[in-house]
CSV table of C-alpha atoms in Angstrom, one decimal:
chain,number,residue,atom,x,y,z
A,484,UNK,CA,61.4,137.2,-141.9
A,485,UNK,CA,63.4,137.2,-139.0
A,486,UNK,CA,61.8,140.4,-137.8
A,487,UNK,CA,58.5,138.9,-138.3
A,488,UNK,CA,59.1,136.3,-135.7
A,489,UNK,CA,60.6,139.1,-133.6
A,490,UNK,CA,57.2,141.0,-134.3
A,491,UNK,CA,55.2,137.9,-133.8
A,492,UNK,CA,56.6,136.4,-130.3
A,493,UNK,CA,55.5,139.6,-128.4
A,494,UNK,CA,51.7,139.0,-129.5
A,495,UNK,CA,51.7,135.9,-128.1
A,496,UNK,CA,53.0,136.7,-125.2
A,497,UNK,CA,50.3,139.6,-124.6
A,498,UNK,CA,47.9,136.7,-125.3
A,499,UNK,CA,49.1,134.6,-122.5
A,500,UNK,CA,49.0,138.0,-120.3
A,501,UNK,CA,45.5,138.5,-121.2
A,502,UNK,CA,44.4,134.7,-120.9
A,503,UNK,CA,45.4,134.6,-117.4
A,504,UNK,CA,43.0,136.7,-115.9
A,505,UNK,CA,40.7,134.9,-117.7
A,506,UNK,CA,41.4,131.5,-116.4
A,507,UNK,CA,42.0,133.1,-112.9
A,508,UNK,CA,38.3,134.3,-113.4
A,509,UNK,CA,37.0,131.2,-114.2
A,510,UNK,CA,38.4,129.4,-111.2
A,511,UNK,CA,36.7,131.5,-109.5
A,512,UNK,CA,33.7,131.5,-110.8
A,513,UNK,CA,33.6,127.5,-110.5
A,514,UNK,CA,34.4,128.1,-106.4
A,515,UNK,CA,31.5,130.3,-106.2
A,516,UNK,CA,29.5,127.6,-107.6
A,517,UNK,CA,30.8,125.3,-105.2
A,518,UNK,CA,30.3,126.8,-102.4
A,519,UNK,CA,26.8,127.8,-103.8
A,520,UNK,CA,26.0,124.4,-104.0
A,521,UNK,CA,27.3,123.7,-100.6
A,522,UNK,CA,25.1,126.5,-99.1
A,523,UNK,CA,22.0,125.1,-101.1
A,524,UNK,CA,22.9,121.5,-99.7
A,525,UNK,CA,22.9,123.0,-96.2
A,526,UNK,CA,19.6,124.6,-96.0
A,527,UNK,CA,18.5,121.6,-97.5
A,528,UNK,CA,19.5,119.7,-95.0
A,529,UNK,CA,18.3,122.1,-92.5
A,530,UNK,CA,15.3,121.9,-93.9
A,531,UNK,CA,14.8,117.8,-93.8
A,532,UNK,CA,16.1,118.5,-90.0
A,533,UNK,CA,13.2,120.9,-89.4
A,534,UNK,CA,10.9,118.8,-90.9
A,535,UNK,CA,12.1,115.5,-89.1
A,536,UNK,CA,11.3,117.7,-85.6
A,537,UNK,CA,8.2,118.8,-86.7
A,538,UNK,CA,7.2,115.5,-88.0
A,539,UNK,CA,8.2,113.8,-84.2
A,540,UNK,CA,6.9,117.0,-82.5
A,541,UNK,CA,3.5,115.5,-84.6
A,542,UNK,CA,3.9,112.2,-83.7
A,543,UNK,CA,4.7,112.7,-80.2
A,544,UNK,CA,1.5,115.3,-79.9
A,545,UNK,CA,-0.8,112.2,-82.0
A,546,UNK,CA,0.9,109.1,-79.5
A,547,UNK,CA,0.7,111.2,-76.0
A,548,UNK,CA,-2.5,113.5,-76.4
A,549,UNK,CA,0.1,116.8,-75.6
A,550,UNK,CA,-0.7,120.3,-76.6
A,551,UNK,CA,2.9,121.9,-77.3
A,552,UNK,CA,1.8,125.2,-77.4
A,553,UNK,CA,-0.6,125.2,-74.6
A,554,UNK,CA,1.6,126.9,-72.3
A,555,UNK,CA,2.8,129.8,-74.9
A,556,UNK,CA,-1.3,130.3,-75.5
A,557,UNK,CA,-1.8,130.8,-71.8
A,558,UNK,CA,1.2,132.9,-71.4
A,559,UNK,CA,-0.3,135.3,-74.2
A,560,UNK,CA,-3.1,135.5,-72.9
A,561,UNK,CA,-2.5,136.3,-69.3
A,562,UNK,CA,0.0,138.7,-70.7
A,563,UNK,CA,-2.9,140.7,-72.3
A,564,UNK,CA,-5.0,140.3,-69.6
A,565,UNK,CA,-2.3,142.2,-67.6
A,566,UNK,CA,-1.7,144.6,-70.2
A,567,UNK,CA,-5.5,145.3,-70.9
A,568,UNK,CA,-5.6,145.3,-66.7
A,569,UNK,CA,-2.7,148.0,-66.3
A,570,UNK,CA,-4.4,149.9,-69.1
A,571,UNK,CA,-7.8,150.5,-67.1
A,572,UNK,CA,-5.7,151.2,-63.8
A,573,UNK,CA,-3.7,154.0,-65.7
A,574,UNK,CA,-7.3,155.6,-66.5
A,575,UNK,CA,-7.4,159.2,-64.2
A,576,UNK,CA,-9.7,158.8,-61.0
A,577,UNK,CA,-12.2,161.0,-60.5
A,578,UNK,CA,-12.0,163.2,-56.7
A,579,UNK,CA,-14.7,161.4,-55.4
A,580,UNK,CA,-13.1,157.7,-56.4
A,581,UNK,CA,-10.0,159.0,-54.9
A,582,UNK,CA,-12.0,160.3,-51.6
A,583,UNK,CA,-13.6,157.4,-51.4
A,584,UNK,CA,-10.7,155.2,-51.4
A,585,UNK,CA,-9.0,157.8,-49.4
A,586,UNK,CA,-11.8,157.1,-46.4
A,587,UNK,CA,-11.7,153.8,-46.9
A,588,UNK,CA,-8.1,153.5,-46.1
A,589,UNK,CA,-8.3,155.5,-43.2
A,590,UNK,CA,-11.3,153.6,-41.7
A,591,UNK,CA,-9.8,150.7,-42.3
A,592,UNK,CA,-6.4,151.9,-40.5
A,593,UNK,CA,-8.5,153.4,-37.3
A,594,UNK,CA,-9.9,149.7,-37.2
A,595,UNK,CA,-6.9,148.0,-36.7
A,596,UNK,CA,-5.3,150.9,-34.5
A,597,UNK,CA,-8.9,150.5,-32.2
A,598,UNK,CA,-8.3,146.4,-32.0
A,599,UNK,CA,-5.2,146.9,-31.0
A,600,UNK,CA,-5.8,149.1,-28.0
A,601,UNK,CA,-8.9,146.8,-27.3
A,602,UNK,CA,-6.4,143.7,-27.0
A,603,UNK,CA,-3.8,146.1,-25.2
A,604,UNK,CA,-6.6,147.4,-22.7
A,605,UNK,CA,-8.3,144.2,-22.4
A,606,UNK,CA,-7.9,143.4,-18.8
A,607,UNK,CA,-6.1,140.1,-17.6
A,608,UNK,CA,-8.8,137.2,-17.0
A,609,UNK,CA,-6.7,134.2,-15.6
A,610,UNK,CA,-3.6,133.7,-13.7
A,611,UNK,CA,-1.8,133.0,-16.2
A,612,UNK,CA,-2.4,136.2,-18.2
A,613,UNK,CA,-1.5,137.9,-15.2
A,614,UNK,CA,1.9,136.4,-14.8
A,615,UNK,CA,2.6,137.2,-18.4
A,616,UNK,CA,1.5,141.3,-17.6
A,617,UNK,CA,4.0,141.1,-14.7
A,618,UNK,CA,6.9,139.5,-16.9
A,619,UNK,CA,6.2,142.2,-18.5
A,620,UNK,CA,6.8,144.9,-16.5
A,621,UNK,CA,8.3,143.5,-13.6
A,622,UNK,CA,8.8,147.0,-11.8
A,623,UNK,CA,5.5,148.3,-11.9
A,624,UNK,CA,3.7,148.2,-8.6
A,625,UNK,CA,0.0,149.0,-11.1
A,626,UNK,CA,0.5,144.8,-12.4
A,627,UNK,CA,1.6,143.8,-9.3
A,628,UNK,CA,-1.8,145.3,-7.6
A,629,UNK,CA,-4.0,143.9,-10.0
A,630,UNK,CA,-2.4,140.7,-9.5
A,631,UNK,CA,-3.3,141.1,-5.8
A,632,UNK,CA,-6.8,142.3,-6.7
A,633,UNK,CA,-7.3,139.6,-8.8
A,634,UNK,CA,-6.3,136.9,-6.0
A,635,UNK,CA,-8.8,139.0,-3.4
A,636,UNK,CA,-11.6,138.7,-5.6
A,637,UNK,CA,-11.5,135.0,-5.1
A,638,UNK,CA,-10.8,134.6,-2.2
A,639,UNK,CA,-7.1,133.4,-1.9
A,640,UNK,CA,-6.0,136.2,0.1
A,641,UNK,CA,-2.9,134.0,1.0
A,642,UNK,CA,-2.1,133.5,-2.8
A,643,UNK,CA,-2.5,138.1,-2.7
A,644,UNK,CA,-0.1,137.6,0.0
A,645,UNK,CA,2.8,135.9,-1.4
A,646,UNK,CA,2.2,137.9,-4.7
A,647,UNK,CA,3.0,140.8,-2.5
A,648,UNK,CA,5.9,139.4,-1.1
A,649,UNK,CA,7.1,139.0,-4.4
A,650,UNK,CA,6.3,142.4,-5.4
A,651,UNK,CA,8.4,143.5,-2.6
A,652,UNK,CA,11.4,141.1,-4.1
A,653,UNK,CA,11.0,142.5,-7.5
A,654,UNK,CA,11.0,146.0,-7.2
A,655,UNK,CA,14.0,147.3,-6.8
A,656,UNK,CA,14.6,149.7,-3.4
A,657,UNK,CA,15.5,152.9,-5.9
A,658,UNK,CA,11.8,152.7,-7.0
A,659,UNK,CA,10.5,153.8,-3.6
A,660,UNK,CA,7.0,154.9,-5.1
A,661,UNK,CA,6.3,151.7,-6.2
A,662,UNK,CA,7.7,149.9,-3.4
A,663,UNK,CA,5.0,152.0,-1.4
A,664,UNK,CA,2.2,151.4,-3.0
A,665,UNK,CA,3.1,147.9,-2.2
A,666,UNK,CA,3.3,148.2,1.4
A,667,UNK,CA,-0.1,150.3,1.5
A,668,UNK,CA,-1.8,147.1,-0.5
A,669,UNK,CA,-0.6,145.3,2.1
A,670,UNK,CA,-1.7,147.3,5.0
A,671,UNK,CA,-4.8,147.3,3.6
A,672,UNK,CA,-5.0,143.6,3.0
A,673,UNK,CA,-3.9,142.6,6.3
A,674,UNK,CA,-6.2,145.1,7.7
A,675,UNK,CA,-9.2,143.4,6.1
A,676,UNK,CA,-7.9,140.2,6.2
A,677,UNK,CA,-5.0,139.8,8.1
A,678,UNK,CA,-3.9,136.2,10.5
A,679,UNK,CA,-4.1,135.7,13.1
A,680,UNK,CA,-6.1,138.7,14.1
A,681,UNK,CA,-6.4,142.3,11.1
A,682,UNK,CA,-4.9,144.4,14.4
A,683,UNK,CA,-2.0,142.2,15.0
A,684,UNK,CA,-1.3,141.5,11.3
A,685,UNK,CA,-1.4,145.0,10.3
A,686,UNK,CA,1.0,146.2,13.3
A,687,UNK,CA,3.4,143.6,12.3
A,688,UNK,CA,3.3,144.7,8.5
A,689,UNK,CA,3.9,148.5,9.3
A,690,UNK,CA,6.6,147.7,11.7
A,691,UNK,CA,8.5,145.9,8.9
A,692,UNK,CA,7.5,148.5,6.7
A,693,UNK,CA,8.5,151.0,8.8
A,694,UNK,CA,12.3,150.1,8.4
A,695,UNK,CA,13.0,150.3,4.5
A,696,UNK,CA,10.4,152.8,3.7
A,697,UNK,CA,9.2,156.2,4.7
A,698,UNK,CA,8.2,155.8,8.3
A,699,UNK,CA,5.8,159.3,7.8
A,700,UNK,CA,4.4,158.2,5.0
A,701,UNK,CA,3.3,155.2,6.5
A,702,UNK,CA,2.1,156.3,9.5
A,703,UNK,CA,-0.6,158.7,7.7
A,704,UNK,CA,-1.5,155.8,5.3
A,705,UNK,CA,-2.4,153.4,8.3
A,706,UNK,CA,-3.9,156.2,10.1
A,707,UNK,CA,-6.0,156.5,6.7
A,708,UNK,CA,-6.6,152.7,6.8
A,709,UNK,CA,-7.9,153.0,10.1
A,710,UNK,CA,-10.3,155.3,9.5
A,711,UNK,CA,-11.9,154.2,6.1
A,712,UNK,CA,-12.3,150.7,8.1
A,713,UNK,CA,-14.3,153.0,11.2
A,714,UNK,CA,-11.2,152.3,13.8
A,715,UNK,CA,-11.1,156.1,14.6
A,716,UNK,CA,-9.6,155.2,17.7
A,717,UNK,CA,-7.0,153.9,16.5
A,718,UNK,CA,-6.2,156.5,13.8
A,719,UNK,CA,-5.9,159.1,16.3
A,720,UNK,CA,-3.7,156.7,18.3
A,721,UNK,CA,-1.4,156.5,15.7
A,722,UNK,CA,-1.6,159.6,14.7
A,723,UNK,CA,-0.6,161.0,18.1
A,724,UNK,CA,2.8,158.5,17.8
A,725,UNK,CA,3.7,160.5,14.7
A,726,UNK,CA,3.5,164.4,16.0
A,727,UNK,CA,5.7,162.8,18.2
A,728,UNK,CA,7.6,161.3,15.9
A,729,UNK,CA,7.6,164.6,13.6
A,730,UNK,CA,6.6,167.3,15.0
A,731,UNK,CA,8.6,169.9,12.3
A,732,UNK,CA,6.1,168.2,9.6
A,733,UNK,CA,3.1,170.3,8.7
A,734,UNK,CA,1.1,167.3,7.3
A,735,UNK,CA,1.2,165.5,10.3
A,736,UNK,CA,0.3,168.3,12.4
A,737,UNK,CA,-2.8,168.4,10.5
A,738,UNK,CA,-3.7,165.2,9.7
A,739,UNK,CA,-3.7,165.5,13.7
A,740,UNK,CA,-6.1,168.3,13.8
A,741,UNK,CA,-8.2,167.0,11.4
A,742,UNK,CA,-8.6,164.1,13.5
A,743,UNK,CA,-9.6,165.8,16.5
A,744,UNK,CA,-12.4,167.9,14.3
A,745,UNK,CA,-13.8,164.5,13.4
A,746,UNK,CA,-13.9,163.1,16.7
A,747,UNK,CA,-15.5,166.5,17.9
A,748,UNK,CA,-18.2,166.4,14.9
A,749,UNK,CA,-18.6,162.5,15.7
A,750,UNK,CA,-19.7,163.7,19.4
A,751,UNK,CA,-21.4,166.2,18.7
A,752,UNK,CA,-23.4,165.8,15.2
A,753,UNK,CA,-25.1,168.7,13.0
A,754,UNK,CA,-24.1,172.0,11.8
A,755,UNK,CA,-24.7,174.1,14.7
A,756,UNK,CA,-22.2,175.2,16.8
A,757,UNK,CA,-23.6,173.6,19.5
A,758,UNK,CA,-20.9,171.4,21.5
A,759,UNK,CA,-19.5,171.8,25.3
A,760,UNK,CA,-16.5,173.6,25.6
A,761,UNK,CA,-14.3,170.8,26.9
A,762,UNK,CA,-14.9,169.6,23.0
A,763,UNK,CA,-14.6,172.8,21.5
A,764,UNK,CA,-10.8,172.9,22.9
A,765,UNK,CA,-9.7,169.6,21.7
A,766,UNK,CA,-9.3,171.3,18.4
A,767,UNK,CA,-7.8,174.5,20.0
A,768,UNK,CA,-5.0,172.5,21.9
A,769,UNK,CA,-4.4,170.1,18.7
A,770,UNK,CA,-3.8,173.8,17.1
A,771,UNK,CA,-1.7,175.2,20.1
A,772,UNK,CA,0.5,172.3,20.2
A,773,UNK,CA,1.3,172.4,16.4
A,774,UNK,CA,1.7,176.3,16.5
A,775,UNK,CA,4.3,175.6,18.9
A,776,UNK,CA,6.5,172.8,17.4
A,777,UNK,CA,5.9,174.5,13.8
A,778,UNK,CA,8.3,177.0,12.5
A,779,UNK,CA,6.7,180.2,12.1
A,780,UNK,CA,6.9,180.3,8.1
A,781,UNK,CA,4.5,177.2,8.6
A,782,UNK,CA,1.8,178.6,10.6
A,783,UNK,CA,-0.4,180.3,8.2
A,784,UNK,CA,-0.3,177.3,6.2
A,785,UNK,CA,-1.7,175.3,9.0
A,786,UNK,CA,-4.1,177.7,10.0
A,787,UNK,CA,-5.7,177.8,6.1
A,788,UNK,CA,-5.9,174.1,5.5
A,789,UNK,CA,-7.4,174.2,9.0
A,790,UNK,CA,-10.0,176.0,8.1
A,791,UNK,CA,-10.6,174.5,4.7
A,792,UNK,CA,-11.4,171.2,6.7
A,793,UNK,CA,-14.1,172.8,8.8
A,794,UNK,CA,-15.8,173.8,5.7
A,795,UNK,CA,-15.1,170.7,4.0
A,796,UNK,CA,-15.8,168.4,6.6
A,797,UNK,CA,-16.3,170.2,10.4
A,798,UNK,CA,-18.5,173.2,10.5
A,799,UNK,CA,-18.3,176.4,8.6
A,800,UNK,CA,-18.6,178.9,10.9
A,801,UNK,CA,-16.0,177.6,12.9
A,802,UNK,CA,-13.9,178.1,9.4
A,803,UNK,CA,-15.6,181.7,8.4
A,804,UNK,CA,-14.0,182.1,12.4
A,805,UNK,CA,-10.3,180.9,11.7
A,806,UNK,CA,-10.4,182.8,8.5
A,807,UNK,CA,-11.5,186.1,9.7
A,808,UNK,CA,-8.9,185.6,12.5
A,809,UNK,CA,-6.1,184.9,9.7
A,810,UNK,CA,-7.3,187.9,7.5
A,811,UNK,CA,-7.0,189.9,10.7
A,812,UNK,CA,-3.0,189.4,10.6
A,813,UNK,CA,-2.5,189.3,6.8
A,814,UNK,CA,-4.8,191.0,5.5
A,815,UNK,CA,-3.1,191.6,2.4
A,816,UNK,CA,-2.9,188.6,1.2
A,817,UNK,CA,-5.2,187.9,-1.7
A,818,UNK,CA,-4.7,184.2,-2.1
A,819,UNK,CA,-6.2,183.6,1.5
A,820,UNK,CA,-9.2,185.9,0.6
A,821,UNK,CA,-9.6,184.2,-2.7
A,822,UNK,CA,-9.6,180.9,-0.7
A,823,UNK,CA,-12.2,182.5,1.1
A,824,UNK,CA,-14.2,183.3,-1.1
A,825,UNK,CA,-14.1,180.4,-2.7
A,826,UNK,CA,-15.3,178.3,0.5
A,827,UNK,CA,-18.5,180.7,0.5
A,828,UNK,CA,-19.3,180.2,-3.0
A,829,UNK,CA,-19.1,176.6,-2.4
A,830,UNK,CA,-21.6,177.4,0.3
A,831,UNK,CA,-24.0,178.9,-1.2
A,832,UNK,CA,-25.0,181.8,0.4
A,833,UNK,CA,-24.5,184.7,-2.2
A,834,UNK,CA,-25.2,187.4,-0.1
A,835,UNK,CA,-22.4,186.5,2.6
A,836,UNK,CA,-20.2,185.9,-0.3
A,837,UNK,CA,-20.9,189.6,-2.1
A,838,UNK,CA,-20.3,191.3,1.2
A,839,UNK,CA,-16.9,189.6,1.8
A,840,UNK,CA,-15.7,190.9,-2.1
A,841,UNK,CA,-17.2,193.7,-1.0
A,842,UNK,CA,-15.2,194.2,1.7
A,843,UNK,CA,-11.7,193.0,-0.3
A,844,UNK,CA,-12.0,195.6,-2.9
A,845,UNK,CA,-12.1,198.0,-0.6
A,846,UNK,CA,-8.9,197.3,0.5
A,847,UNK,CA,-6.0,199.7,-0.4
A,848,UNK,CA,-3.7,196.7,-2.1
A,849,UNK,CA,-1.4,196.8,-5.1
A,850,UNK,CA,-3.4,197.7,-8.0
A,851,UNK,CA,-2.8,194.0,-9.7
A,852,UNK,CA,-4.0,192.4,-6.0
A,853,UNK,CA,-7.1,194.4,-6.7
A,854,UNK,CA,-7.4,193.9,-10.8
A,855,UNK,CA,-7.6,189.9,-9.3
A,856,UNK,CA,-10.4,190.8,-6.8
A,857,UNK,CA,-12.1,192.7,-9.0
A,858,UNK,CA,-11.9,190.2,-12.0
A,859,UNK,CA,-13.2,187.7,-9.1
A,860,UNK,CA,-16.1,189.8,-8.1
A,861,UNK,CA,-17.2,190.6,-11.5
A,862,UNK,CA,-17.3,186.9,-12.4
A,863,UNK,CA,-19.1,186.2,-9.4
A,864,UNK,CA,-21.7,188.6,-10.2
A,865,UNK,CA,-22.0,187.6,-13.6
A,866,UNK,CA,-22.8,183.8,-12.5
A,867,UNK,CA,-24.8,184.8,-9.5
A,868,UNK,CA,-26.1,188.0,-10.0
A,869,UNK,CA,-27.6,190.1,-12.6
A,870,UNK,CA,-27.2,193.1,-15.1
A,871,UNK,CA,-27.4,195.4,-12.5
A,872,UNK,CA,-25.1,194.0,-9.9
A,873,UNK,CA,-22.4,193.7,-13.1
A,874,UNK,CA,-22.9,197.3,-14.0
A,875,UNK,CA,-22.7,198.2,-10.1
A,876,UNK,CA,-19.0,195.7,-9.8
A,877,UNK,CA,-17.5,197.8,-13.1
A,878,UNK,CA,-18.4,201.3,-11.6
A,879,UNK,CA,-16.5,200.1,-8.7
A,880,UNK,CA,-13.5,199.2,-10.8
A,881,UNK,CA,-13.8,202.3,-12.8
A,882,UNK,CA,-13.6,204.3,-9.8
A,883,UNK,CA,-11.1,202.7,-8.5
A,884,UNK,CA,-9.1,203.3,-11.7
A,885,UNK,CA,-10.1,207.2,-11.9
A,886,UNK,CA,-9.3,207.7,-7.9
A,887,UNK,CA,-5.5,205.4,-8.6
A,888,UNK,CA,-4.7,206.8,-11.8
A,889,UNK,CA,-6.4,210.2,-12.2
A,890,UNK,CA,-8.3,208.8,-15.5
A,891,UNK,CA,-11.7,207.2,-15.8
């Protein structure tokens, strides 16, 4: 018996071993269901929440008249419209859409480039704009003048006055080009219009010029002003105060001579060479005097531009005459003959001219001195002449080849 109990006391403790799992199982189980029924309780109270804001989202839409969803709709919407826009602008262009646009961008750029240079070219209208042109460039003598102009067109040539005074002021004295077309407006205006009298306003005016600007310069401008205004007196008068003055200057040695060719062709008009000899030496002595106080190196410079004035504004032959006398001493010199030529051509006597290329390319010279005179003559002919003439000016050259070179 007694090993019975022995035999039975271990069953029931493997029973209690096996019934705790069990019970351990079914506590389980019953928190599983509580915490289900605490999850269903939530969503059901999430639920009555979402229906309590829906049902005031209802009431307030019914008591104000407000569309909720008005603003998402129109947000859809004009998303689509952008989509279904960016869709058609993704489509490929054809070459011709893309040229056309292409133009159209270009014409429309050249517009606005074109209205701005209109507005920047537009010329000034009051004084006002004027002021603002020279605040703009206060240095530049071209705003300052058309400030001055503007003043002379109406009249207020003391107003062109004091804006040439202040010209003067701005301009700084390293700017001596500018500062001189400044002083030359104002001979000019004080020349036309000057106070008390043009003659004592405009000697007043250079004499203050006169010492902070270039006294040569100025006394060939107001010789200029002089005669443009028909004083030719007194441009030869001043004039005669500047050989004095500088007499190693080449300029004013002409401007000199040039004078006295005027004043000769004033006395005795037309294109003859007609004149008493007591006139025909004012220009020789004009020319004696400057060969004299000229350095050497200068006198064939003199004697050219001399002669290009009698063509230009004396009389030619008394220029064909100084030429042929300077061609006598340098007679190779191809840039005097092609200036020679070129007075003749201007003249338009074709035969004179063909005789004096004529007589150049039969000149023993450097063969690239006579490639240039031939190359001359043959363009000559070619403009003046005809076929034959040409063929006549390239047999010359060829021979002159064949007879320099040995080859044809």
């Amino acid at each position: 018996d007694d090993d019975d109990d022995d035999a039975s006391e271990p069953e029931s403790d493997e029973m209690d071993v096996d019934d705790e799992p069990d019970a351990a199982a079914a506590s389980a189980s019953d928190s599983e269901d509580d915490e289900d029924s605490d999850e269903d309780s939530e969503d059901s109270e999430d639920s009555d929440s979402d229906g309590d804001d829906a049902g005031k989202k209802k009431l307030l839409d019914d008591d104000v008249g407000l569309d909720w969803d008005a603003d998402d709709a129109k947000k859809t919407s004009s998303s689509a419209a952008a989509a279904a826009s960016a869709d058609d602008n993704e489509k490929p262009k054809s070459k011709r859409e893309k040229a056309r646009e292409k133009a159209n961008r270009e014409m429309e750029l050249h517009r606005k480039e074109q209205a701005l240079r209109d507005a920047a070219d537009r010329a000034p209208e009051t004084a006002a704009e004027y002021e603002k042109l020279i605040m703009q460039t206060p240095r530049s003598s071209y705003a300052w003048l058309k400030f001055v102009a503007f003043h002379v067109s109406v009249g207020a040539y003391d107003d062109a006055r004091a804006c040439l005074e202040r010209a003067l002021k701005a301009i700084p004295a390293s700017e001596e080009e500018e500062r001189m077309n400044i002083w030359v407006a104002y001979l000019n205006l004080e020349n036309k219009h000057g106070k008390p009298s043009p003659v004592e306003a405009t000697e007043r005016t250079f004499k203050r010029a006169c010492q902070v600007a270039n006294p040569k310069k100025l006394h060939l401008t107001l010789a200029g002003v002089h005669e443009r205004s028909g004083n030719d007196a007194n441009a030869r008068r001043v004039l005669a105060e500047a050989v004095k003055k500088f007499s190693q200057s080449a300029k004013v040695w002409l401007a000199h001579v040039r004078a006295a060719i005027l004043s000769l062709d004033a006395a005795n008009p037309g294109t003859g060479t007609g004149g008493g000899a007591v006139d025909a030496d004012v220009v020789k002595r004009a020319l004696d005097r400057a060969t004299q106080a000229l350095p050497k190196r200068k006198h064939v410079k003199l004697m050219v531009q001399t002669a290009l004035c009698e063509f230009r504004e004396g009389r030619p032959e008394r220029g064909r005459t100084m030429f042929e006398s300077i061609l006598r001493n340098y007679p190779r010199r191809t840039d005097i003959w092609s200036t020679y030529v070129d007075q003749e051509i201007k003249c338009g006597d074709d035969d004179r001219t063909r005789g004096l290329l004529e007589r150049a390319t039969h000149l023993e010279l450097t063969p690239k001195s006579m490639k240039f005179l031939f190359k001359k003559f043959l363009d000559f002919e070619r403009k003046r002449g005809n076929k034959e003439k040409v063929e006549k000016v390239k047999r010359m050259a060829m021979d002159y080849v064949a007879e320099k070179f040995g080859t044809a």
